[in-house]
Short mmCIF file of C-alpha atoms in Angstrom, two decimals:
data_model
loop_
_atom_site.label_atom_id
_atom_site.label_comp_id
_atom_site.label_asym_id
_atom_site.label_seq_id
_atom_site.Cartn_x
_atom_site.Cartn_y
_atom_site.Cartn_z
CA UNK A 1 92.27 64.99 129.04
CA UNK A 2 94.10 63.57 126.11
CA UNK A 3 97.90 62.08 126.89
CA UNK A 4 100.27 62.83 124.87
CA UNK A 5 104.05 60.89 125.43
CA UNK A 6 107.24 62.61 124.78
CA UNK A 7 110.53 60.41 124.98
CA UNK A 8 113.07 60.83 126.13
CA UNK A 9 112.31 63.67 128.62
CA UNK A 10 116.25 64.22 128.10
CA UNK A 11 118.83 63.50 126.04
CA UNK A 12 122.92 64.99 125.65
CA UNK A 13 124.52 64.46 122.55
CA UNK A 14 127.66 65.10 121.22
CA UNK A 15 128.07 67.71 118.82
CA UNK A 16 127.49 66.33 114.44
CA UNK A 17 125.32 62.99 115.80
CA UNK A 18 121.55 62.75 115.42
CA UNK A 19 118.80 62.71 118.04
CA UNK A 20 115.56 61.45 117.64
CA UNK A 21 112.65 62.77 119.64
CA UNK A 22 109.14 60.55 120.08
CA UNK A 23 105.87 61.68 120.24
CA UNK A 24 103.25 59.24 121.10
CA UNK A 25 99.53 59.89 121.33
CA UNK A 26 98.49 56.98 123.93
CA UNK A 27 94.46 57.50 123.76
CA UNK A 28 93.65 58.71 120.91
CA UNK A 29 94.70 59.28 117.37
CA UNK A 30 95.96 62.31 115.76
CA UNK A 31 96.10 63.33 112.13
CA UNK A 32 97.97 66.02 112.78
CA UNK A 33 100.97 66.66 115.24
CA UNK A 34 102.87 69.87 116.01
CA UNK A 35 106.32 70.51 117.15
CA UNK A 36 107.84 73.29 119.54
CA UNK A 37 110.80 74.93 120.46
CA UNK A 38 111.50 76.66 123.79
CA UNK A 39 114.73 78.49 124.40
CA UNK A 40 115.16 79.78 127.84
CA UNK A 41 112.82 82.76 129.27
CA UNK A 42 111.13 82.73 125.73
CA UNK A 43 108.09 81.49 124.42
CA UNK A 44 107.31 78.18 122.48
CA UNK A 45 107.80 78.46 118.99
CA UNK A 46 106.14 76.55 116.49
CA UNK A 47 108.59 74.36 114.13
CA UNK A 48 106.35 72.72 111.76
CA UNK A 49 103.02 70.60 111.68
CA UNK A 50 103.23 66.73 111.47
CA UNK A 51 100.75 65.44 109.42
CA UNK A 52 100.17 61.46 109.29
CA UNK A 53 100.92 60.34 105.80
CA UNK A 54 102.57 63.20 104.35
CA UNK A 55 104.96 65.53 104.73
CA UNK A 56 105.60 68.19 107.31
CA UNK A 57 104.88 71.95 106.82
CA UNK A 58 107.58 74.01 107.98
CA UNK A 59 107.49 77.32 109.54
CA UNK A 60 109.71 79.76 108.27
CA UNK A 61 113.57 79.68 108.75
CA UNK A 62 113.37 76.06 110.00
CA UNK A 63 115.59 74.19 108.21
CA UNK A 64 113.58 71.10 107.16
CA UNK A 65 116.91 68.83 106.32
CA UNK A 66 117.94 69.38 109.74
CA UNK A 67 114.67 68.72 112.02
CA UNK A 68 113.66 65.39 110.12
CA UNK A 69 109.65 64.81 110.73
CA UNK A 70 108.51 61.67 110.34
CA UNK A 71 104.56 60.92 110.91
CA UNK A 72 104.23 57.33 110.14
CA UNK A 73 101.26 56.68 112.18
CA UNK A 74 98.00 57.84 113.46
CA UNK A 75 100.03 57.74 117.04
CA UNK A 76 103.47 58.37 116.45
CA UNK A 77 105.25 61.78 115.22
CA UNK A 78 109.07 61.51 115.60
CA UNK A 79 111.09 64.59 115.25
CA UNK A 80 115.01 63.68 114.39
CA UNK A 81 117.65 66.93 114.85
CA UNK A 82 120.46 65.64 112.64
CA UNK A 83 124.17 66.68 112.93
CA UNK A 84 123.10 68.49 115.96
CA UNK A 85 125.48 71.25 117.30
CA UNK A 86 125.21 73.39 120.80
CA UNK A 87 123.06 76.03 119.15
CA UNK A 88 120.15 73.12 118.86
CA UNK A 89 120.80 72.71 122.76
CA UNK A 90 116.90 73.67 123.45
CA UNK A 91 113.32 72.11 125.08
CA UNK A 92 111.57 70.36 122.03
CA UNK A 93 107.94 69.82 122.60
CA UNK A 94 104.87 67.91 120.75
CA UNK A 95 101.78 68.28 120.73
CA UNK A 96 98.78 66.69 119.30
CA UNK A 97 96.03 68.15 118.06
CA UNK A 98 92.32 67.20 119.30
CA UNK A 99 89.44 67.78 117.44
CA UNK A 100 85.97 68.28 119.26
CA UNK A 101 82.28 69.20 118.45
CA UNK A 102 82.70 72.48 118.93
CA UNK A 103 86.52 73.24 118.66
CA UNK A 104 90.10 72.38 118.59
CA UNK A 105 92.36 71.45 121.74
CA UNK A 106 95.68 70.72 121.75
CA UNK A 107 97.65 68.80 124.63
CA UNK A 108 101.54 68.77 124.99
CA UNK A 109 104.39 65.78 125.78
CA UNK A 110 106.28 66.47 128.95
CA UNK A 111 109.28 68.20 126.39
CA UNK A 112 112.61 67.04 125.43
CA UNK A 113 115.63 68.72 126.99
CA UNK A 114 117.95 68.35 124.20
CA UNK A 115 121.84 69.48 125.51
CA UNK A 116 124.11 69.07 122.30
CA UNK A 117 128.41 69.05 123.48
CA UNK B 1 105.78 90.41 115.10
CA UNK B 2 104.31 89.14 118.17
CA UNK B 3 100.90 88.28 117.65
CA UNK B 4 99.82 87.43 121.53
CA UNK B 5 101.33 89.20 123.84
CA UNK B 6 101.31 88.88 127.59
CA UNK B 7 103.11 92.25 128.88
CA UNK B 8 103.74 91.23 132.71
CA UNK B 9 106.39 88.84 132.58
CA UNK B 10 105.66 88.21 135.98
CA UNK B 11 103.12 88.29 138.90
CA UNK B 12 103.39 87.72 142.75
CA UNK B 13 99.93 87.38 144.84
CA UNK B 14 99.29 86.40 148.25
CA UNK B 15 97.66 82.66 148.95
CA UNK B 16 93.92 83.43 148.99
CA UNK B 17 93.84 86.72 146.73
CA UNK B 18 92.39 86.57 142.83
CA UNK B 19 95.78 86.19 139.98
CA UNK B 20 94.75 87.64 137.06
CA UNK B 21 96.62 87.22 133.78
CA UNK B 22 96.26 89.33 130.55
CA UNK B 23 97.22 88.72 127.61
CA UNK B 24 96.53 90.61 124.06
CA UNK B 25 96.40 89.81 120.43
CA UNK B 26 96.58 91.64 117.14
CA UNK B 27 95.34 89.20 114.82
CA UNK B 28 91.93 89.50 114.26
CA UNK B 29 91.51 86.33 112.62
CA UNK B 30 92.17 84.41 116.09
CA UNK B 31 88.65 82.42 117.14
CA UNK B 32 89.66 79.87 119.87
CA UNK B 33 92.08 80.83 123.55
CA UNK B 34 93.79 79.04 126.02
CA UNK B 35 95.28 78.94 128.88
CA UNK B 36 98.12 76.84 129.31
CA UNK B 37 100.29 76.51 133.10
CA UNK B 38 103.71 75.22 132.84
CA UNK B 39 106.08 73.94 135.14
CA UNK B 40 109.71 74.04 134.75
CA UNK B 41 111.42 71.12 131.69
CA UNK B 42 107.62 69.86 131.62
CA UNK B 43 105.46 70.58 128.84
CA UNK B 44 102.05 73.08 129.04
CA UNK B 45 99.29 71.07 130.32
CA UNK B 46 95.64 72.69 129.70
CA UNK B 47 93.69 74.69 131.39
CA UNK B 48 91.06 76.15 130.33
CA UNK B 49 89.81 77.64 126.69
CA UNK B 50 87.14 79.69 125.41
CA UNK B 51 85.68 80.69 121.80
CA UNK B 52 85.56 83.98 120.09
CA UNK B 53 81.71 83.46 120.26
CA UNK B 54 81.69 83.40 124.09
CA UNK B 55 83.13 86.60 126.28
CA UNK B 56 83.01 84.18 129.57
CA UNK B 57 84.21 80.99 130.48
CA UNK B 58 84.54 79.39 134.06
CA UNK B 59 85.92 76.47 135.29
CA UNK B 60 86.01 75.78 139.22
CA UNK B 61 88.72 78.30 139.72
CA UNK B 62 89.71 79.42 137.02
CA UNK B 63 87.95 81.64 134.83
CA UNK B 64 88.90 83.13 131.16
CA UNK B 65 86.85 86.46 130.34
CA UNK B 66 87.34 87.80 126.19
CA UNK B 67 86.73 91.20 125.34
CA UNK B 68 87.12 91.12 121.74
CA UNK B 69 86.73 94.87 120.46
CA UNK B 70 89.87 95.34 122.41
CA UNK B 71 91.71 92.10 121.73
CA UNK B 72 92.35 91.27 125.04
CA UNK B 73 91.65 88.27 127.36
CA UNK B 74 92.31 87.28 130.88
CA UNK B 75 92.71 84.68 132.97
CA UNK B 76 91.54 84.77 136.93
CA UNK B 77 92.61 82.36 139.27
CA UNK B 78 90.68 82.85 142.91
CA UNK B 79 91.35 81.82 145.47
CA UNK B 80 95.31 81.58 144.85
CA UNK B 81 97.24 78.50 146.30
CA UNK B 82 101.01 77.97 145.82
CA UNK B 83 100.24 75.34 143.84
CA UNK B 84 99.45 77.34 140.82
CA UNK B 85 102.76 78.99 141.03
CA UNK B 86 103.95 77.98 137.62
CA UNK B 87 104.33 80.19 134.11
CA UNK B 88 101.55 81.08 132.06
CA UNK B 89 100.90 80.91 128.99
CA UNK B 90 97.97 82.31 126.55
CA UNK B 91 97.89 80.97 123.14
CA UNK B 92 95.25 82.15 120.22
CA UNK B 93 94.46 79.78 117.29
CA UNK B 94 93.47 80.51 113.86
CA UNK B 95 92.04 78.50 110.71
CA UNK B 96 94.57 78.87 107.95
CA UNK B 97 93.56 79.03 104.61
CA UNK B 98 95.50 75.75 103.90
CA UNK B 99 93.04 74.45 106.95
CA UNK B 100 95.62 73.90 109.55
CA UNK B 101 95.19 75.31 112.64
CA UNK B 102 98.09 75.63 115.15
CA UNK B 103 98.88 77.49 117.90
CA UNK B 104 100.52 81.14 118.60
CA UNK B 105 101.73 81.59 122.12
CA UNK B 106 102.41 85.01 124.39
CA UNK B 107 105.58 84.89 126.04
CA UNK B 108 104.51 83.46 129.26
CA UNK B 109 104.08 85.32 132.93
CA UNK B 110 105.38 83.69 135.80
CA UNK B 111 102.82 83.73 138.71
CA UNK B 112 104.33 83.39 142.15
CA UNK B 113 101.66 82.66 144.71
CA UNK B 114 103.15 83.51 148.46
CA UNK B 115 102.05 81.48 151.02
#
């Protein structure tokens, strides 16, 4: 399958810096990139949709000034938590979206573990 | 409002025995599954998908069955090996009308395969 490369796999921060997040696609190329959130025992929810040469689409109640999205490339979705504080502390994950014949697919990073102090 | 829902947040099976995995959805609108396993601080890899236009899809052992008068679908694992003890997760995917298409995911079960 497709690869999709998350860095870093893990990152503690101290609380009102910013934290950037990579998403690489390493075979492929992706118009459109999508980025998760995972608190503990829950399911992944959806943050907002990268798209490559314009702005992200948020979801609802995610605060767009905070989670930066940047898509500058067909490869390359960064996700940027600015002023983080302990209630960010969560497992980020990207995905990128593959399109086939016949339908969609969509393969995941390995996650960020984001601990904010 | 939870869209997919997977009720048993968690399964133990003995090594050799069928796992099977259910999952349901309320959104009618949803055309495309999947099956995703996850281990713990890694992300979902894939595992196997099907279309609203099929009811049946097998791969080696794994197979994904979609019954969709009563919004349900399930996943099948036989034979069991404690290898596939991970969490599960089903995810449903819709076209929006803005043309994205994105994932919703059930809350996960976490199958425990005893050896």
């Amino acid at each position: 399958g497709a690869v999709v490369s998350q860095h870093p796999s893990r990152v503690i921060c101290k609380s009102g810096t910013s934290v950037k997040i990579e998403c690489r696609s390493l075979d492929f190329q992706a118009t459109t990139m999508f980025w998760y959130r995972q608190f503990p025992k829950q399911s992944l929810m959806l943050m907002a949709t990268s798209n490559e040469g314009s702005k992200a689409t948020y979801e609802q109640g995610v605060e767009k000034d905070k989670f930066l999205i940047n898509h500058a490339s067909l490869t390359l979705s960064t996700l940027t938590v600015t002023s983080a504080h302990p209630e960010d502390s969560s497992f980020y994950i990207c995905s990128a979206r593959v399109e086939t014949l016949l339908n969609t697919e969509a393969f995941f990073g390995q996650g960020t573990r984001l601990t904010v102090v | 409002d939870q869209q997919v829902k997977q009720n048993s947040p968690s399964l133990s099976v003995q090594e050799g025995r069928i796992s099977i995995l259910n999952c349901d959805y309320t959104n009618s609108m949803f055309d495309y599954f999947l099956w995703y396993k996850k281990y713990p601080a890694e992300g979902p890899t894939f595992l196997i998908s099907i279309s609203s236009i099929k009811d049946k899809n097998e791969d080696g052992r794994f197979t994904v069955f979609l019954n969709k008068s009563a919004k349900h679908l399930s996943l099948h694992i036989v034979p069991s090996q404690p290898g596939d003890s991970a969490v599960y997760f089903c995810a449903a995917s819709a076209l929006t009308d803005t043309g994205r298409r994105a994932l919703t995911f059930g809350s996960g079960t976490r199958l425990q395969v005893q050896p």
